[in-house]
Amino acid sequence: MQDRTHTADAEPGDTVTVAGWVHEVRDLGGIAFLILRDATGKIQIKFEKDEMDEELVETGLGVARESVISASGLVEEEPRAPTGVEITPDSLEVIAPADPELPLDPSGKVDAEISTRLDNRTLDLRKEEVQAIFEIRSEVLRATREHFRTVGCTEITTPKIVATGTEGGTELFPITYFGREAFMNQSPQLFKQLMAGSNLEQVFEIGPIFRAEEHNTPRHLNEATSIDYEAAFSDHQDVMDVCEGVVRAAYDAVAENCQGELKILGLAEEFEAPEEAFPRLSYEEALERINATGELDEQLVWGDDLSTEAERALGADVGGHYFITDWPSEIKPFYIMDHADDEQLSTGFDMMHPRMELVSGGQREHRYEKLVEGFKQQGLDPDQFEYYTKMFKYGMPPHAGWGLGGERLVMTMLDLDNIREAVLFPRDRQRLSP
Ligand code: ATP
Ligand code: MN
């Protein structure tokens, strides 16, 4: 194999060996062009049939689209070429020929169903707009990590195979663990709390969560990426500040470092990081505003959870990211602390994009007796969670945290209509491979 010396962004004057995929072959008679594509872009390779070695021309023009080739030659300026330069090849090698029958057209000229695209993700990612999504996703995760480190967090990774679930039994995936029943973890909740009580104090994790969701929806996956944060000596207000900081950091980084990708996605003009502080509405205010929109058939009353329609109506009314705070305790998880002066009111909060929920969090119950009581009221056996509750007997500081859906962050940021667009190999009720 000829070693690649340059990528498709080579400059005029360079003598290069480039390697990549055959994007297109255009035969105009006496002259023909092969467009070669790699991660950096495309470059034109020119064939002048009468002046060049016959075998070279034959190989270059006979190769099927999406084959992998390498070509060597001089790069020259050519204003009529798609990128303003072209290579006149001295040699050309077919490294990996492609079957001429492709299941998917990577040039994007022929649209494909999402299921065909997901079955052929390798080919799908050869489309620049699909690649752009995953470049941006990568930047979001990078910026998120950097922001957490800047505010003093330690990155942790916690087990995904667990003995017990936390977020409700129905959404658990059971597995067999050396003859014992085990589960795929729904959330790093308990582990990150245990670390907030360690000397680390402030921790974050970016990792998979597994949920056997009841329905297939455009915003639920059965394996999702959760961005989790937990901090000792913090309350719900403090961690809402950090939540806002992380989301802002992600948007800022994309605005700063992904202009090319945004342009490919047609978002360069409209993309902007949220400017204002995210409004913090109480649950009660949220109900009033939703009811006032007149969008719902039935008025919401205290204690109701917010339906998808309710979230949409409120989102349209607010018009940007916002928090909903002070939920009724009964509809927030038992491990979240109630307000000291009102037991009916939880310190739990959600952070919303106008389209959907992105984050849930709150201040945690750190008092041992209250926590064990909570397990019992929830119908969970505290003994099964002893590995967790016992640490609350050995000096557990007040702490708070949240979990942010990574795919939902990318999906809402890029206005994608389906969460499956934001993950390479989605897991949903039908899809278990690839
Ligand atoms: P929803 O009500 O939208 O199903 P949830 O309240 O059950 O979400 P939480 O347990 O609060 O979810 O999880 C925290 C965050 O993780 C959510 O706000 C969301 O961004 C993300 N998340 C949860 N479940 C999923 C899922 N099945 N697919 C993708 N993201 C998810
Ligand atoms: Mn939630």
Coordinates of C-alpha atoms and ligand atoms in Angstrom, one line a residue:
M1 CA 0.0 0.0 0.0
Q2 CA 1.2 3.5 -0.8
D3 CA 1.4 5.4 2.4
R4 CA -0.8 8.4 2.7
T5 CA 1.3 11.6 2.9
H6 CA -1.5 14.2 2.6
T7 CA -5.3 14.5 3.2
A8 CA -7.8 15.9 0.8
D9 CA -7.1 19.4 2.0
A10 CA -3.6 19.3 0.3
E11 CA -2.3 22.6 -1.1
P12 CA -1.2 23.4 -4.7
G13 CA 2.4 22.6 -5.3
D14 CA 2.5 19.6 -3.0
T15 CA 3.5 16.2 -4.4
V16 CA 1.2 13.9 -2.5
T17 CA -0.2 10.5 -1.9
V18 CA -3.8 10.8 -0.8
A19 CA -6.1 8.0 0.2
G20 CA -9.8 7.8 0.7
W21 CA -13.2 6.8 -0.8
V22 CA -14.3 7.3 -4.4
H23 CA -17.1 9.8 -4.0
E24 CA -17.9 10.1 -7.6
V25 CA -16.5 9.4 -11.1
R26 CA -17.4 11.8 -13.9
D27 CA -16.4 10.8 -17.4
L28 CA -16.7 13.6 -19.9
G29 CA -15.1 11.8 -22.9
G30 CA -11.5 12.9 -23.4
I31 CA -11.2 14.0 -19.8
A32 CA -12.6 12.4 -16.7
F33 CA -12.6 13.2 -13.0
L34 CA -12.6 11.1 -9.9
I35 CA -13.6 12.9 -6.6
L36 CA -11.8 11.4 -3.7
R37 CA -13.2 11.9 -0.2
D38 CA -11.7 11.6 3.3
A39 CA -12.4 13.0 6.7
T40 CA -11.1 16.4 5.8
G41 CA -13.1 16.9 2.6
K42 CA -12.9 16.1 -1.1
I43 CA -10.2 16.5 -3.8
Q44 CA -10.5 16.1 -7.6
I45 CA -8.3 13.7 -9.5
K46 CA -8.0 14.4 -13.2
F47 CA -7.6 11.8 -16.0
E48 CA -6.6 13.0 -19.5
K49 CA -7.2 9.9 -21.5
D50 CA -4.9 10.6 -24.4
E51 CA -1.9 11.8 -22.3
M52 CA -1.9 9.3 -19.5
D53 CA -1.0 5.7 -19.0
E54 CA -3.9 3.6 -20.3
E55 CA -3.9 1.1 -17.4
L56 CA -4.0 3.9 -14.9
V57 CA -6.9 5.6 -16.6
E58 CA -8.7 2.3 -16.8
T59 CA -8.2 1.5 -13.1
G60 CA -9.2 5.0 -12.0
L61 CA -12.4 5.1 -14.1
G62 CA -13.4 1.5 -13.6
V63 CA -13.5 1.6 -9.8
A64 CA -16.9 1.4 -8.1
R65 CA -18.1 4.3 -6.0
E66 CA -17.1 4.1 -2.3
S67 CA -14.1 1.9 -3.0
V68 CA -11.0 2.9 -1.1
I69 CA -8.1 4.0 -3.3
S70 CA -4.9 5.9 -3.0
A71 CA -3.4 8.1 -5.6
S72 CA -0.1 9.9 -6.0
G73 CA 0.7 13.0 -8.0
L74 CA 1.2 16.8 -8.1
V75 CA -1.5 19.1 -6.7
E76 CA -2.3 22.0 -8.9
E77 CA -4.6 24.9 -8.8
E78 CA -7.8 24.5 -10.9
P79 CA -10.5 27.0 -10.4
R80 CA -13.1 24.8 -12.0
A81 CA -12.5 21.9 -9.5
P82 CA -14.9 21.7 -6.6
T83 CA -12.2 22.7 -4.1
G84 CA -10.1 24.8 -6.5
V85 CA -7.3 22.2 -6.8
E86 CA -6.8 18.9 -8.6
I87 CA -4.3 16.1 -8.7
T88 CA -2.9 14.6 -11.9
P89 CA -2.0 11.1 -10.8
D90 CA 1.2 9.3 -11.6
S91 CA -0.1 6.2 -9.9
L92 CA -3.3 4.9 -8.4
E93 CA -4.1 1.8 -6.3
V94 CA -7.4 0.3 -5.4
I95 CA -7.0 -0.7 -1.7
A96 CA -10.5 -2.0 -1.0
P97 CA -13.0 -2.2 -3.8
A98 CA -16.7 -1.6 -3.0
D99 CA -19.6 -3.7 -4.2
P100 CA -21.3 -1.5 -6.8
E101 CA -24.7 -2.4 -5.2
L102 CA -24.7 -0.1 -2.1
P103 CA -27.5 -0.4 0.4
L104 CA -27.3 3.3 0.9
D105 CA -26.2 6.3 -1.2
P106 CA -23.5 8.1 0.8
S107 CA -23.7 11.1 -1.6
G108 CA -27.2 11.7 -0.2
K109 CA -28.7 12.1 -3.6
V110 CA -31.1 9.3 -2.8
D111 CA -32.8 9.5 0.6
A112 CA -32.9 6.5 2.8
E113 CA -35.2 5.4 5.6
I114 CA -33.7 5.9 9.1
S115 CA -33.8 2.1 9.6
T116 CA -31.7 1.5 6.5
R117 CA -29.3 4.3 7.6
L118 CA -28.9 2.8 11.1
D119 CA -28.4 -0.7 9.6
N120 CA -25.5 0.8 7.5
R121 CA -24.1 3.4 9.9
T122 CA -20.6 3.1 8.3
L123 CA -22.0 4.3 5.0
D124 CA -24.4 6.7 6.6
L125 CA -21.5 8.5 8.4
R126 CA -19.9 9.1 5.0
K127 CA -22.5 11.8 4.5
E128 CA -21.2 15.1 5.7
E129 CA -24.3 16.1 7.6
V130 CA -24.3 12.9 9.6
Q131 CA -20.6 13.2 10.3
A132 CA -21.2 16.8 11.4
I133 CA -23.7 15.6 14.1
F134 CA -21.1 13.3 15.6
E135 CA -18.3 15.8 15.4
I136 CA -20.5 18.2 17.4
R137 CA -21.5 15.4 19.8
S138 CA -17.8 14.8 20.4
E139 CA -17.3 18.6 21.0
V140 CA -20.2 18.7 23.4
L141 CA -18.7 15.8 25.5
R142 CA -15.3 17.4 25.4
A143 CA -16.5 20.8 26.5
T144 CA -18.7 19.2 29.2
R145 CA -15.7 17.3 30.7
E146 CA -13.6 20.4 30.5
H147 CA -16.2 22.5 32.3
F148 CA -16.6 20.0 35.1
R149 CA -12.9 19.9 35.6
T150 CA -12.8 23.7 35.7
V151 CA -15.3 23.8 38.5
G152 CA -13.3 21.2 40.5
C153 CA -15.0 17.9 39.7
T154 CA -13.4 14.5 39.6
E155 CA -14.5 12.2 36.7
I156 CA -15.7 8.8 37.9
T157 CA -17.0 5.7 36.3
T158 CA -19.4 3.4 38.2
P159 CA -20.7 -0.1 37.6
K160 CA -23.3 -0.7 35.0
I161 CA -24.1 -4.2 36.3
V162 CA -25.9 -3.9 39.6
A163 CA -27.9 -5.9 42.1
T164 CA -30.7 -3.4 42.5
G165 CA -32.3 -0.6 40.5
T166 CA -33.3 2.9 41.8
E167 CA -35.6 4.5 39.3
G168 CA -38.5 2.1 39.5
G169 CA -38.6 -1.7 38.9
T170 CA -40.5 -1.7 35.7
E171 CA -37.8 -0.1 33.6
L172 CA -35.1 -2.5 34.6
F173 CA -33.3 -4.8 32.3
P174 CA -32.6 -8.1 34.1
I175 CA -29.5 -10.1 33.3
T176 CA -28.0 -13.3 34.7
Y177 CA -24.8 -12.8 36.7
F178 CA -23.1 -16.1 37.4
G179 CA -26.5 -17.7 38.1
R180 CA -27.8 -14.7 40.1
E181 CA -30.3 -12.1 38.9
A182 CA -28.7 -8.7 38.2
F183 CA -29.7 -5.6 36.3
M184 CA -28.3 -3.1 33.9
N185 CA -28.0 0.2 35.8
Q186 CA -30.7 2.8 35.2
S187 CA -28.6 5.6 36.6
P188 CA -25.4 6.1 38.5
Q189 CA -27.5 7.9 41.2
L190 CA -26.5 5.8 44.2
F191 CA -22.9 5.5 43.3
K192 CA -22.3 9.2 42.6
Q193 CA -24.0 10.0 46.0
L194 CA -21.6 7.6 47.7
M195 CA -18.7 9.5 46.1
A196 CA -20.1 12.9 47.1
G197 CA -19.8 11.6 50.6
S198 CA -16.2 10.6 50.1
N199 CA -13.4 13.1 50.1
L200 CA -13.8 13.7 46.4
E201 CA -16.8 15.8 47.2
Q202 CA -17.6 16.9 43.6
V203 CA -17.9 14.2 41.0
F204 CA -19.2 13.7 37.5
E205 CA -19.7 10.7 35.2
I206 CA -20.5 10.5 31.5
G207 CA -21.7 7.0 30.8
P208 CA -24.5 4.7 29.7
I209 CA -27.8 4.3 31.4
F210 CA -30.2 1.4 30.6
R211 CA -34.0 1.8 30.7
A212 CA -36.6 -0.6 29.5
E213 CA -38.9 2.2 28.5
E214 CA -42.5 1.2 27.8
H215 CA -42.8 2.9 24.5
N216 CA -40.7 3.7 21.4
T217 CA -40.7 7.5 21.2
P218 CA -38.5 10.1 19.3
R219 CA -36.9 11.1 22.6
H220 CA -36.3 7.9 24.5
L221 CA -33.5 5.3 24.0
N222 CA -33.1 2.1 25.9
E223 CA -29.4 2.8 26.2
A224 CA -28.7 6.5 26.6
T225 CA -25.7 8.6 27.7
S226 CA -26.1 10.3 31.0
I227 CA -24.1 13.3 32.1
D228 CA -24.3 13.1 35.9
Y229 CA -23.1 15.5 38.6
E230 CA -23.1 15.3 42.3
A231 CA -21.6 17.7 44.9
A232 CA -21.2 17.7 48.6
F233 CA -22.1 20.8 50.6
S234 CA -24.4 21.9 47.8
D235 CA -28.1 22.5 47.7
H236 CA -30.5 22.4 44.7
Q237 CA -29.9 26.0 43.9
D238 CA -26.1 25.5 43.7
V239 CA -26.3 22.5 41.4
M240 CA -28.8 24.3 39.1
D241 CA -26.1 27.0 38.6
V242 CA -23.6 24.2 37.6
C243 CA -26.2 22.7 35.3
E244 CA -26.6 25.9 33.6
G245 CA -22.9 26.3 33.3
V246 CA -22.4 22.9 31.7
V247 CA -25.1 23.5 29.1
R248 CA -23.8 27.0 28.3
A249 CA -20.2 25.6 28.0
A250 CA -21.4 23.0 25.5
Y251 CA -23.2 25.6 23.4
D252 CA -20.3 28.0 23.6
A253 CA -17.8 25.4 22.5
V254 CA -19.9 24.3 19.6
A255 CA -20.4 27.9 18.5
E256 CA -16.7 28.5 18.8
N257 CA -15.3 25.3 17.4
C258 CA -17.9 23.8 15.1
Q259 CA -18.8 26.5 12.6
G260 CA -18.0 24.2 9.6
E261 CA -20.3 21.5 11.0
L262 CA -23.1 24.0 11.8
K263 CA -22.9 25.3 8.3
I264 CA -23.2 21.8 6.9
L265 CA -26.3 21.3 9.0
G266 CA -27.8 24.7 7.9
L267 CA -27.6 26.1 11.4
A268 CA -24.7 28.5 11.2
E269 CA -26.9 31.6 11.0
E270 CA -29.4 30.8 13.8
F271 CA -27.1 28.9 16.2
E272 CA -26.6 30.8 19.4
A273 CA -25.6 29.9 23.0
P274 CA -28.4 30.8 25.5
E275 CA -27.8 34.4 26.5
E276 CA -30.0 35.0 29.5
A277 CA -30.0 33.1 32.8
F278 CA -32.4 30.2 32.6
P279 CA -35.7 31.3 34.3
R280 CA -36.5 29.2 37.4
L281 CA -40.3 28.6 37.6
S282 CA -41.9 26.9 40.5
Y283 CA -44.1 23.9 39.7
E284 CA -47.1 26.0 40.8
E285 CA -46.1 28.9 38.4
A286 CA -45.6 26.3 35.6
L287 CA -49.1 24.9 36.1
E288 CA -50.6 28.4 36.0
R289 CA -48.7 29.3 32.8
I290 CA -49.6 26.0 31.1
N291 CA -53.3 26.4 32.0
A292 CA -53.2 30.0 30.8
T293 CA -52.0 28.9 27.3
G294 CA -55.3 27.2 26.7
E295 CA -53.5 24.5 24.8
L296 CA -54.6 21.6 27.0
D297 CA -58.0 20.0 26.9
E298 CA -58.1 19.7 30.6
Q299 CA -56.7 22.1 33.2
L300 CA -53.8 20.8 35.2
V301 CA -54.2 20.6 39.0
W302 CA -51.7 20.4 41.8
G303 CA -50.1 16.9 41.9
D304 CA -50.3 16.3 38.2
D305 CA -47.2 15.3 36.3
L306 CA -46.5 17.3 33.2
S307 CA -47.5 15.5 30.0
T308 CA -45.6 15.9 26.8
E309 CA -48.3 18.4 25.6
A310 CA -48.0 20.4 28.8
E311 CA -44.2 20.5 28.4
R312 CA -44.6 21.7 24.8
A313 CA -47.1 24.4 25.7
L314 CA -44.9 25.8 28.5
G315 CA -41.8 25.5 26.3
A316 CA -43.4 27.6 23.6
D317 CA -44.5 30.1 26.2
V318 CA -41.1 30.4 27.8
G319 CA -39.1 30.2 24.5
G320 CA -35.8 29.0 25.9
H321 CA -34.2 26.7 28.5
Y322 CA -35.8 27.0 31.9
F323 CA -36.0 25.2 35.3
I324 CA -39.1 23.9 37.0
T325 CA -38.5 23.8 40.8
D326 CA -40.5 23.0 43.9
W327 CA -42.4 19.9 42.7
P328 CA -44.9 18.1 44.8
S329 CA -42.9 15.6 46.8
E330 CA -45.1 12.7 45.8
I331 CA -44.1 12.9 42.1
K332 CA -40.3 13.2 42.7
P333 CA -38.1 10.3 43.8
F334 CA -37.9 9.5 47.5
Y335 CA -34.2 10.1 47.7
I336 CA -34.7 13.8 47.0
M337 CA -35.1 16.0 50.1
D338 CA -38.3 17.9 50.9
H339 CA -38.2 21.6 51.8
A340 CA -37.5 22.0 55.5
D341 CA -40.6 24.2 56.0
D342 CA -43.0 22.2 53.8
E343 CA -42.9 18.4 53.6
Q344 CA -45.2 18.4 50.6
L345 CA -42.7 20.3 48.5
S346 CA -39.6 18.7 47.0
T347 CA -36.2 20.4 46.3
G348 CA -36.3 18.3 43.0
F349 CA -36.0 20.2 39.8
D350 CA -36.1 19.6 36.1
M351 CA -34.3 21.7 33.5
M352 CA -36.2 22.0 30.3
H353 CA -35.5 22.8 26.7
P354 CA -38.7 24.2 25.0
R355 CA -39.1 20.8 23.3
M356 CA -38.5 18.4 26.2
E357 CA -36.9 17.6 29.6
L358 CA -33.2 17.6 29.6
V359 CA -32.3 17.3 33.3
S360 CA -33.7 16.1 36.6
G361 CA -32.0 16.8 39.9
G362 CA -32.3 18.0 43.5
Q363 CA -30.9 18.1 46.9
R364 CA -30.6 14.6 48.3
E365 CA -31.8 13.2 51.6
H366 CA -28.6 12.7 53.6
R367 CA -30.2 11.9 56.9
Y368 CA -29.9 8.1 57.6
E369 CA -33.3 7.6 59.3
K370 CA -35.2 9.6 56.7
L371 CA -33.6 7.8 53.9
V372 CA -34.3 4.3 55.2
E373 CA -37.9 5.5 55.8
G374 CA -38.1 6.6 52.2
F375 CA -37.1 3.2 50.9
K376 CA -39.8 1.6 53.0
Q377 CA -42.5 4.0 51.8
Q378 CA -41.4 3.3 48.3
G379 CA -42.0 -0.4 48.8
L380 CA -38.2 -1.1 48.5
D381 CA -36.5 -3.3 51.0
P382 CA -33.8 -1.1 52.7
D383 CA -31.7 -4.3 53.4
Q384 CA -31.1 -4.7 49.7
F385 CA -29.7 -1.2 49.6
E386 CA -27.6 -1.5 52.7
Y387 CA -24.4 -1.1 50.8
Y388 CA -25.7 2.4 50.1
T389 CA -27.6 3.4 53.2
K390 CA -24.9 2.4 55.6
M391 CA -22.6 5.0 54.3
F392 CA -25.1 7.5 55.5
K393 CA -24.2 6.5 59.0
Y394 CA -20.5 7.4 58.7
G395 CA -20.6 11.1 57.9
M396 CA -22.7 11.9 54.8
P397 CA -22.7 15.7 54.2
P398 CA -25.7 17.5 52.6
H399 CA -25.3 17.0 48.8
A400 CA -27.2 17.6 45.6
G401 CA -26.8 16.8 41.9
W402 CA -28.5 16.0 38.6
G403 CA -28.5 13.9 35.5
L404 CA -28.5 15.3 32.0
G405 CA -29.4 13.3 28.9
G406 CA -26.5 13.6 26.5
E407 CA -28.4 12.6 23.4
R408 CA -31.2 15.0 24.3
L409 CA -28.7 17.8 24.7
V410 CA -27.4 17.2 21.2
M411 CA -30.8 16.6 19.7
T412 CA -32.3 19.8 21.0
M413 CA -29.1 21.8 20.3
L414 CA -29.2 20.7 16.6
D415 CA -33.0 20.6 16.3
L416 CA -32.9 16.9 15.3
D417 CA -36.3 15.4 15.1
N418 CA -35.4 12.0 16.4
I419 CA -33.0 11.1 19.3
R420 CA -31.7 8.2 17.2
E421 CA -29.9 10.8 15.0
A422 CA -27.7 11.7 18.0
V423 CA -26.4 8.2 18.8
L424 CA -24.4 5.9 16.5
F425 CA -26.1 2.6 17.2
P426 CA -29.4 3.3 19.0
R427 CA -31.0 0.7 21.2
D428 CA -34.8 0.8 21.0
R429 CA -37.6 -1.8 21.3
Q430 CA -36.9 -3.2 17.9
R431 CA -33.2 -2.5 17.5
L432 CA -30.6 -4.7 19.1
S433 CA -28.0 -4.8 16.3
P434 CA -25.8 -3.4 14.9
Ligands
ATP1 P1 -38.7 11.3 30.8 O1 -39.8 11.7 31.8 O2 -38.5 12.3 29.7 O3 -38.9 9.9 30.3 P2 -37.2 10.8 33.1 O4 -37.8 11.8 34.0 O5 -37.8 9.4 33.3 O6 -37.4 11.3 31.6 P3 -34.8 10.9 34.6 O7 -34.8 9.7 35.4 O8 -35.1 12.2 35.2 O9 -35.6 10.7 33.2 O10 -33.3 11.0 33.9 C1 -32.5 12.2 33.8 C2 -32.4 12.6 32.3 O11 -31.8 11.5 31.6 C3 -33.7 13.0 31.6 O12 -34.0 14.3 31.9 C4 -33.3 12.8 30.2 O13 -32.6 13.9 29.6 C5 -32.3 11.6 30.2 N1 -33.1 10.3 30.0 C6 -33.8 9.6 30.8 N2 -34.3 8.5 30.3 C7 -33.9 8.6 29.0 C8 -34.1 7.7 27.8 N3 -34.8 6.6 27.9 N4 -33.6 8.1 26.7 C9 -32.8 9.2 26.5 N5 -32.6 10.0 27.6 C10 -33.1 9.7 28.8
MN2 MN -36.8 13.3 35.0

